[in-house]
Amino acid sequence: MKITLQEDVLKDQKKAAAFNRDLYQASHTLVINLMSSPGAGKTTLLEQTIKALREEFTIAVIEGDLATDRDAKRLRSLGVQTVQINTVGGCHLDARMVAKTLPQFDLSQIDILFIENIGNLVCPSGYDLGQDFKVVILSVPEGNDKIPKYPVMFKRTDLTIINKVDLLPYVTFNLSEAREDLKNIHPAAAFKALSAQTGEGMEDWINWIKEAYQKRTKQ
């Protein structure tokens, strides 16, 4: 798929998001925007997700960081096309940044595009990248207060993943409390608990992606 960027599209965030969305829909590419605070395990989750899906799907990644391409190198080592965006201090990705990377991809050959956003529980929630789904990852060492303290992020997210559940015996995190907090803020949101490190609960997450992809291809 040939992608042509128009100057005026890149001057307006909403136009850029719509432009991106049209491209994704035309190519039937499922796009998932992954968000979390720093250290919640986005990249590790993405690595394990790629390993579980790469035999069945063609996967690509847009990797967002303030600086360095360390995470991008980890993902490229898995044989996945990964384009780095460094914001040089910016606390989120926006649709214009994403649009500028899209000419580097052949979306017609990509089944699933993951966008790994900047580590932050505030800024990324307010920016539409044209994605199909927003997924936020919360790790159990961060504590039970994060969902009620950062309600905007969780209100605007389709799925909340609680990561690092292998550490539950060593911290005070309460899964039932987290589930209830999310239900109070966003009753329609999905909720999954897993450990990207040990693999516990990963099958449920992988099945969620597969179901989302099937819905995308039927559109």
CSV table of C-alpha atoms in Angstrom, one decimal:
chain,number,residue,atom,x,y,z
A,1,MET,CA,0.0,0.0,0.0
A,2,LYS,CA,1.5,3.3,-1.1
A,3,ILE,CA,1.1,6.1,1.6
A,4,THR,CA,1.1,9.7,0.6
A,5,LEU,CA,1.3,12.3,3.4
A,6,GLN,CA,-0.3,15.7,2.9
A,7,GLU,CA,1.2,18.7,4.5
A,8,ASP,CA,-2.0,19.9,6.1
A,9,VAL,CA,-2.7,16.5,7.7
A,10,LEU,CA,0.5,16.8,9.8
A,11,LYS,CA,-0.6,20.2,11.1
A,12,ASP,CA,-3.7,18.9,12.8
A,13,GLN,CA,-3.8,16.1,15.4
A,14,LYS,CA,-7.4,15.1,14.7
A,15,LYS,CA,-6.9,15.0,10.9
A,16,ALA,CA,-3.8,12.9,11.4
A,17,ALA,CA,-5.6,10.4,13.6
A,18,ALA,CA,-8.4,10.1,11.0
A,19,PHE,CA,-5.7,9.7,8.2
A,20,ASN,CA,-4.0,6.9,10.2
A,21,ARG,CA,-7.3,5.2,10.9
A,22,ASP,CA,-8.3,5.2,7.3
A,23,LEU,CA,-5.0,3.6,6.3
A,24,TYR,CA,-5.3,0.9,9.0
A,25,GLN,CA,-8.9,0.1,8.0
A,26,ALA,CA,-8.0,0.0,4.3
A,27,SER,CA,-5.2,-2.6,4.9
A,28,HIS,CA,-7.2,-4.5,7.6
A,29,THR,CA,-4.3,-4.0,10.0
A,30,LEU,CA,-5.2,-4.3,13.6
A,31,VAL,CA,-3.5,-1.5,15.6
A,32,ILE,CA,-3.0,-1.7,19.4
A,33,ASN,CA,-1.7,1.3,21.4
A,34,LEU,CA,0.1,0.0,24.5
A,35,MET,CA,0.4,2.4,27.4
A,36,SER,CA,1.8,2.2,31.0
A,37,SER,CA,4.0,3.9,33.5
A,38,PRO,CA,7.8,3.3,33.1
A,39,GLY,CA,8.8,-0.2,34.2
A,40,ALA,CA,5.4,-1.8,34.1
A,41,GLY,CA,6.6,-4.3,31.5
A,42,LYS,CA,5.4,-3.1,28.1
A,43,THR,CA,8.4,-4.3,26.2
A,44,THR,CA,8.6,-7.6,27.9
A,45,LEU,CA,4.9,-8.2,27.3
A,46,LEU,CA,5.4,-7.2,23.7
A,47,GLU,CA,8.4,-9.6,23.3
A,48,GLN,CA,6.4,-12.6,24.6
A,49,THR,CA,3.3,-11.6,22.6
A,50,ILE,CA,5.4,-11.5,19.4
A,51,LYS,CA,6.8,-14.9,20.1
A,52,ALA,CA,3.3,-16.3,20.6
A,53,LEU,CA,1.9,-14.7,17.4
A,54,ARG,CA,4.7,-14.5,14.8
A,55,GLU,CA,4.0,-17.9,13.3
A,56,GLU,CA,0.4,-16.9,12.5
A,57,PHE,CA,0.6,-13.2,11.9
A,58,THR,CA,2.9,-10.6,10.4
A,59,ILE,CA,3.7,-8.1,13.1
A,60,ALA,CA,5.3,-4.7,13.2
A,61,VAL,CA,6.0,-2.2,16.0
A,62,ILE,CA,6.3,1.6,16.4
A,63,GLU,CA,8.4,2.1,19.5
A,64,GLY,CA,8.1,5.3,21.4
A,65,ASP,CA,10.8,6.5,23.9
A,66,LEU,CA,12.1,9.8,25.1
A,67,ALA,CA,15.6,8.7,24.1
A,68,THR,CA,17.6,5.6,22.9
A,69,ASP,CA,16.5,2.7,20.7
A,70,ARG,CA,17.2,0.0,23.3
A,71,ASP,CA,13.7,-1.4,23.3
A,72,ALA,CA,13.5,-1.2,19.5
A,73,LYS,CA,16.7,-3.3,19.3
A,74,ARG,CA,15.1,-5.9,21.6
A,75,LEU,CA,12.1,-6.2,19.3
A,76,ARG,CA,14.1,-6.2,16.1
A,77,SER,CA,16.1,-9.1,17.4
A,78,LEU,CA,12.9,-11.1,17.1
A,79,GLY,CA,12.7,-10.4,13.4
A,80,VAL,CA,10.0,-7.8,13.6
A,81,GLN,CA,10.1,-4.5,11.7
A,82,THR,CA,10.3,-1.8,14.4
A,83,VAL,CA,10.4,1.9,13.7
A,84,GLN,CA,11.7,4.1,16.6
A,85,ILE,CA,10.2,7.5,17.6
A,86,ASN,CA,12.2,9.5,20.1
A,87,THR,CA,10.3,12.4,21.5
A,88,VAL,CA,13.3,14.1,23.1
A,89,GLY,CA,11.4,14.9,26.3
A,90,GLY,CA,7.8,14.7,25.0
A,91,CYS,CA,5.6,12.7,27.3
A,92,HIS,CA,3.5,11.0,24.7
A,93,LEU,CA,3.2,10.0,21.0
A,94,ASP,CA,0.6,11.8,18.9
A,95,ALA,CA,-1.0,10.9,15.6
A,96,ARG,CA,1.3,13.2,13.6
A,97,MET,CA,4.4,11.4,14.8
A,98,VAL,CA,2.9,8.1,14.0
A,99,ALA,CA,1.8,9.3,10.5
A,100,LYS,CA,5.3,10.2,9.7
A,101,THR,CA,6.5,6.7,10.3
A,102,LEU,CA,3.8,4.9,8.2
A,103,PRO,CA,5.5,5.3,4.8
A,104,GLN,CA,8.2,3.0,6.2
A,105,PHE,CA,5.7,0.2,6.5
A,106,ASP,CA,3.9,-1.8,3.9
A,107,LEU,CA,0.6,-2.0,5.8
A,108,SER,CA,-0.9,-4.4,3.2
A,109,GLN,CA,1.5,-7.0,4.5
A,110,ILE,CA,1.1,-6.3,8.2
A,111,ASP,CA,-1.6,-8.0,10.2
A,112,ILE,CA,-1.0,-6.4,13.6
A,113,LEU,CA,0.8,-3.2,14.4
A,114,PHE,CA,1.7,-2.5,18.0
A,115,ILE,CA,2.4,1.1,19.1
A,116,GLU,CA,4.4,1.1,22.3
A,117,ASN,CA,3.8,4.5,23.8
A,118,ILE,CA,5.9,6.6,26.1
A,119,GLY,CA,5.9,5.4,29.7
A,120,ASN,CA,3.4,7.7,31.4
A,121,LEU,CA,0.0,7.3,33.0
A,122,VAL,CA,-1.2,10.8,32.1
A,123,CYS,CA,-0.3,12.3,28.7
A,124,PRO,CA,-0.8,9.3,26.4
A,125,SER,CA,-4.4,8.9,27.4
A,126,GLY,CA,-5.5,12.1,25.7
A,127,TYR,CA,-4.1,11.3,22.2
A,128,ASP,CA,-5.9,9.4,19.5
A,129,LEU,CA,-3.3,7.6,17.2
A,130,GLY,CA,-6.0,6.1,15.0
A,131,GLN,CA,-5.6,2.8,16.8
A,132,ASP,CA,-8.3,0.2,17.1
A,133,PHE,CA,-7.7,-0.4,20.8
A,134,LYS,CA,-6.0,1.3,23.7
A,135,VAL,CA,-4.4,-1.1,26.2
A,136,VAL,CA,-3.0,0.0,29.5
A,137,ILE,CA,-0.6,-2.1,31.6
A,138,LEU,CA,-0.3,-1.8,35.3
A,139,SER,CA,2.2,-3.9,37.3
A,140,VAL,CA,1.5,-5.1,40.8
A,141,PRO,CA,4.5,-3.4,42.4
A,142,GLU,CA,2.9,-0.1,41.5
A,143,GLY,CA,0.2,-0.6,44.0
A,144,ASN,CA,-3.6,-0.5,44.1
A,145,ASP,CA,-3.9,3.3,44.1
A,146,LYS,CA,-3.1,3.8,40.4
A,147,ILE,CA,-6.5,3.1,38.9
A,148,PRO,CA,-8.4,5.6,41.1
A,149,LYS,CA,-5.5,8.2,41.0
A,150,TYR,CA,-5.2,8.2,37.2
A,151,PRO,CA,-8.9,7.7,36.2
A,152,VAL,CA,-8.6,9.5,32.8
A,153,MET,CA,-6.2,6.8,31.5
A,154,PHE,CA,-8.4,4.0,32.6
A,155,LYS,CA,-11.6,5.6,31.5
A,156,ARG,CA,-10.2,5.9,27.9
A,157,THR,CA,-8.7,2.4,27.7
A,158,ASP,CA,-10.4,-0.7,26.2
A,159,LEU,CA,-8.4,-3.2,28.2
A,160,THR,CA,-6.4,-3.0,31.5
A,161,ILE,CA,-3.7,-5.6,32.0
A,162,ILE,CA,-2.3,-6.3,35.4
A,163,ASN,CA,1.2,-7.5,34.8
A,164,LYS,CA,3.8,-9.2,37.1
A,165,VAL,CA,1.2,-11.3,39.0
A,166,ASP,CA,4.1,-13.7,39.8
A,167,LEU,CA,5.0,-11.0,42.4
A,168,LEU,CA,1.7,-11.1,44.2
A,169,PRO,CA,3.0,-13.2,47.1
A,170,TYR,CA,5.6,-10.5,47.8
A,171,VAL,CA,3.5,-7.3,47.5
A,172,THR,CA,0.2,-6.0,48.9
A,173,PHE,CA,-1.5,-5.6,45.5
A,174,ASN,CA,-5.1,-6.9,45.6
A,175,LEU,CA,-6.5,-8.1,42.2
A,176,SER,CA,-10.1,-8.0,43.3
A,177,GLU,CA,-9.8,-4.4,44.5
A,178,ALA,CA,-8.2,-3.4,41.1
A,179,ARG,CA,-11.0,-5.1,39.2
A,180,GLU,CA,-13.6,-3.3,41.3
A,181,ASP,CA,-11.8,0.1,40.9
A,182,LEU,CA,-11.8,-0.4,37.1
A,183,LYS,CA,-15.4,-1.4,37.1
A,184,ASN,CA,-16.4,1.7,38.9
A,185,ILE,CA,-14.4,3.9,36.5
A,186,HIS,CA,-15.1,2.1,33.2
A,187,PRO,CA,-17.6,-0.8,33.5
A,188,ALA,CA,-17.2,-1.8,29.8
A,189,ALA,CA,-13.4,-2.2,29.9
A,190,ALA,CA,-11.8,-5.6,29.8
A,191,PHE,CA,-9.5,-6.8,32.6
A,192,LYS,CA,-6.8,-9.4,32.4
A,193,ALA,CA,-4.1,-10.5,34.9
A,194,LEU,CA,-0.9,-12.1,33.7
A,195,SER,CA,2.8,-12.4,34.1
A,196,ALA,CA,4.8,-11.7,30.9
A,197,GLN,CA,7.9,-13.1,32.7
A,198,THR,CA,6.4,-16.5,33.6
A,199,GLY,CA,3.7,-16.8,31.0
A,200,GLU,CA,0.9,-17.1,33.5
A,201,GLY,CA,-2.3,-15.7,32.0
A,202,MET,CA,-0.7,-15.0,28.6
A,203,GLU,CA,-3.0,-17.3,26.7
A,204,ASP,CA,-6.0,-15.2,27.6
A,205,TRP,CA,-4.3,-12.0,26.3
A,206,ILE,CA,-3.2,-13.8,23.1
A,207,ASN,CA,-6.8,-15.0,22.5
A,208,TRP,CA,-8.1,-11.5,23.0
A,209,ILE,CA,-5.7,-10.2,20.3
A,210,LYS,CA,-6.8,-13.0,17.9
A,211,GLU,CA,-10.5,-12.3,18.4
A,212,ALA,CA,-9.8,-8.6,17.8
A,213,TYR,CA,-8.0,-9.4,14.6
A,214,GLN,CA,-10.8,-11.5,13.4
A,215,LYS,CA,-13.3,-8.7,14.0
A,216,ARG,CA,-10.9,-6.3,12.2
A,217,THR,CA,-10.7,-8.4,9.0
A,218,LYS,CA,-14.5,-8.7,8.9
A,219,GLN,CA,-14.9,-4.9,8.7
